[in-house]
Coordinates of C-alpha atoms in Angstrom, one line a residue:
X1 CA 0.1 -0.2 -0.2
X2 CA 1.0 3.2 -1.0
X3 CA 1.0 6.0 1.7
X4 CA 0.4 9.4 0.4
X5 CA 1.4 12.8 2.3
X6 CA -1.2 14.9 3.1
X7 CA -0.2 18.2 1.5
X8 CA 1.2 21.1 4.2
X9 CA -0.1 23.4 5.2
X10 CA 1.3 27.1 4.1
X11 CA 1.9 29.7 6.6
X12 CA 1.2 33.3 5.9
X13 CA 2.9 36.0 8.1
X14 CA 1.2 39.5 8.3
X15 CA 3.3 42.6 9.1
X16 CA 2.4 46.2 9.4
X17 CA 4.8 48.4 8.2
X18 CA 6.8 50.5 10.4
X19 CA 6.1 53.9 12.2
X20 CA 6.2 56.6 10.0
X21 CA 6.3 60.5 11.2
X22 CA 2.7 60.6 11.0
X23 CA 1.6 57.0 12.5
X24 CA -1.4 58.2 14.9
X25 CA -1.9 61.6 14.1
X26 CA -2.8 61.7 10.3
X27 CA -4.9 59.2 8.1
X28 CA -2.1 58.7 5.4
X29 CA -3.7 56.0 3.2
X30 CA -2.4 55.9 -0.3
X31 CA -0.6 59.5 -0.7
X32 CA 3.0 59.1 -1.9
X33 CA 6.1 59.9 -0.5
X34 CA 5.5 59.2 3.4
X35 CA 8.6 57.1 4.7
X36 CA 9.3 55.2 8.0
X37 CA 10.6 57.4 10.9
X38 CA 14.2 55.9 12.2
X39 CA 12.2 54.3 14.9
X40 CA 10.1 52.3 12.1
X41 CA 13.8 51.3 10.2
X42 CA 14.6 49.9 13.3
X43 CA 11.0 48.2 13.5
X44 CA 11.7 47.0 10.3
X45 CA 14.9 45.4 11.3
X46 CA 14.6 44.1 13.5
X47 CA 11.1 41.9 12.4
X48 CA 14.1 40.7 9.9
X49 CA 15.8 39.3 13.1
X50 CA 13.0 37.6 14.2
X51 CA 12.4 35.8 11.2
X52 CA 15.9 34.1 12.0
X53 CA 16.0 30.7 11.7
X54 CA 12.5 30.8 9.6
X55 CA 12.6 29.4 5.9
X56 CA 11.1 32.2 4.1
X57 CA 9.9 31.1 0.8
X58 CA 8.2 34.7 -0.6
X59 CA 8.5 37.9 0.5
X60 CA 5.3 39.9 -1.2
X61 CA 4.8 44.0 0.0
X62 CA 2.0 46.7 -0.3
X63 CA 3.5 49.5 -3.4
X64 CA 4.0 52.3 -1.0
X65 CA 7.2 53.7 0.3
X66 CA 6.4 52.5 3.9
X67 CA 5.9 48.9 3.3
X68 CA 8.8 48.4 0.9
X69 CA 11.1 50.1 3.2
X70 CA 9.7 48.1 6.1
X71 CA 10.1 45.0 3.8
X72 CA 13.5 45.6 2.7
X73 CA 15.4 44.5 5.5
X74 CA 13.3 41.0 5.8
X75 CA 14.2 40.4 1.9
X76 CA 17.8 40.9 2.4
X77 CA 17.7 38.8 5.0
X78 CA 16.5 35.7 3.7
X79 CA 17.6 36.6 0.3
X80 CA 13.6 36.9 -1.7
X81 CA 12.9 39.8 -3.8
X82 CA 10.3 41.9 -2.1
X83 CA 7.5 41.4 -4.9
X84 CA 5.0 44.0 -5.3
X85 CA 1.0 42.9 -4.8
X86 CA -1.3 45.5 -5.3
X87 CA -3.8 43.7 -3.3
X88 CA -1.9 44.5 -0.1
X89 CA -2.2 48.1 -0.4
X90 CA -3.5 50.5 2.0
X91 CA -7.9 51.3 2.0
X92 CA -8.6 53.9 -0.5
X93 CA -9.7 56.8 2.2
X94 CA -10.3 59.0 -0.6
X95 CA -11.4 62.6 0.6
X96 CA -10.4 61.5 4.1
X97 CA -6.8 60.9 3.0
X98 CA -4.1 62.9 4.3
X99 CA -6.6 64.2 7.0
X100 CA -5.6 64.5 11.1
X101 CA -7.3 61.7 13.0
X102 CA -8.3 64.1 15.7
X103 CA -10.5 66.3 13.4
X104 CA -12.0 62.9 11.9
X105 CA -12.7 61.3 15.2
X106 CA -15.4 64.4 15.6
X107 CA -17.0 63.9 12.7
X108 CA -20.7 61.4 13.2
X109 CA -19.4 59.5 10.5
X110 CA -16.5 58.0 12.2
X111 CA -19.0 56.1 14.6
X112 CA -19.9 54.3 11.7
X113 CA -16.5 53.6 10.9
X114 CA -15.9 52.3 14.4
X115 CA -19.0 49.9 14.8
X116 CA -20.5 49.5 11.8
X117 CA -17.9 49.6 8.9
X118 CA -19.6 47.2 6.7
X119 CA -21.8 49.6 5.8
X120 CA -19.1 52.5 5.2
X121 CA -17.8 53.8 2.1
X122 CA -15.3 56.7 2.5
X123 CA -16.1 59.7 0.6
X124 CA -14.5 59.3 -3.5
X125 CA -13.1 55.9 -2.2
X126 CA -13.1 52.5 -0.8
X127 CA -15.5 50.7 0.6
X128 CA -14.6 48.0 3.9
X129 CA -15.6 45.1 2.1
X130 CA -14.2 46.1 -0.9
X131 CA -10.9 46.4 0.8
X132 CA -11.4 43.1 2.7
X133 CA -12.3 41.2 -0.5
X134 CA -8.9 42.6 -2.5
X135 CA -6.9 42.0 0.9
X136 CA -8.5 38.5 1.5
X137 CA -8.1 37.8 -2.7
X138 CA -4.3 38.9 -2.5
X139 CA -3.4 36.4 0.7
X140 CA -5.6 33.8 -1.2
X141 CA -2.9 34.2 -4.5
X142 CA 0.4 34.5 -2.7
X143 CA -0.3 31.1 -0.6
X144 CA -1.4 29.1 -3.5
X145 CA 2.1 30.2 -5.2
X146 CA 3.9 28.9 -2.0
X147 CA 1.7 25.8 -1.1
X148 CA 3.6 24.5 2.2
X149 CA 5.8 27.5 2.3
X150 CA 6.4 30.4 4.3
X151 CA 5.1 33.8 2.6
X152 CA 5.6 37.1 4.5
X153 CA 3.4 40.1 3.4
X154 CA 4.0 43.5 4.3
X155 CA 0.8 45.7 4.5
X156 CA -1.4 48.2 6.5
X157 CA -3.5 47.9 9.8
X158 CA -6.9 47.6 8.3
X159 CA -6.2 45.4 5.6
X160 CA -4.4 43.1 7.9
X161 CA -7.6 43.2 10.7
X162 CA -9.3 42.2 7.3
X163 CA -7.6 39.6 6.6
X164 CA -7.5 38.1 9.9
X165 CA -11.2 38.6 10.6
X166 CA -11.9 36.4 7.2
X167 CA -9.6 34.0 9.0
X168 CA -11.4 34.1 12.2
X169 CA -14.6 33.7 10.8
X170 CA -15.7 36.9 12.2
X171 CA -17.7 39.7 10.8
X172 CA -16.3 42.8 9.6
X173 CA -18.5 45.0 12.2
X174 CA -15.7 43.5 14.4
X175 CA -12.7 43.8 12.9
X176 CA -11.7 47.5 15.1
X177 CA -11.8 45.0 17.8
X178 CA -8.7 43.7 16.5
X179 CA -5.0 45.3 17.4
X180 CA -2.4 45.6 14.9
X181 CA 0.9 47.6 15.7
X182 CA 3.5 49.2 13.6
X183 CA 5.6 46.4 12.8
X184 CA 3.7 43.5 14.6
X185 CA 3.5 40.0 12.9
X186 CA 0.1 38.5 12.8
X187 CA 0.1 34.6 11.2
X188 CA -2.4 32.4 9.7
X189 CA -1.9 29.0 8.7
X190 CA -3.8 27.6 5.8
X191 CA -4.2 23.9 5.2
X192 CA -6.0 22.2 2.1
X193 CA -9.5 21.1 3.5
X194 CA -9.4 23.0 6.8
X195 CA -10.9 26.4 8.0
X196 CA -7.5 28.8 8.5
X197 CA -6.2 28.6 12.2
X198 CA -4.7 32.3 13.1
X199 CA -1.7 31.1 15.3
X200 CA -0.8 34.8 16.9
X201 CA -1.9 38.3 16.2
X202 CA 0.2 41.4 16.8
X203 CA 3.4 40.2 17.8
X204 CA 5.4 42.8 18.5
X205 CA 9.0 41.2 19.9
X206 CA 8.9 37.0 20.1
X207 CA 11.3 35.2 18.0
X208 CA 9.1 33.7 14.9
X209 CA 10.8 30.2 14.6
X210 CA 8.6 28.6 16.5
X211 CA 5.8 29.0 14.2
X212 CA 5.7 26.0 12.0
X213 CA 3.6 24.8 9.0
X214 CA 2.7 21.5 10.2

């Protein structure tokens, strides 16, 4: 009798970009020209260090400068080119792009963003369901391309939270309860024929070699 090996699961590591000069102050969105701060560059180096002992098969990044700069140390350490994946891009905040968070938080619509995001579309921009579908589609593409391997994806807070909510089977209206800090790592394991398994969320310090693909 020939014993067939069970298909191996694929591990996807979702990394938020490092801090920038505007982190926590404005909603930068897709505006170009925003780079990592000195602290953000140190955070990016730390992510690469934490991957010691992990056999990384591929590195993907959002097209924006801050994500590509965060991915660079990991790409250098692993010897994998950081491939731009447009599906990992930040949400399109439309007319809210570049606005101060302190001002936005006073708007009536801000309550909808926090409590019922599935019903909200940014003026002139993207809706949260569209963002989630786009991000989940990107994750599906990269994990299918590297079945049984480890894939590191550099993205943004809201897309990562939306992907985690999808993997957890959590309604999008609850995704704001998930915390994704700058340069944190969240891990999802995808096994053929099984529901995704979320292994860690918002990990900011621990070594990542213990996250094994079964």
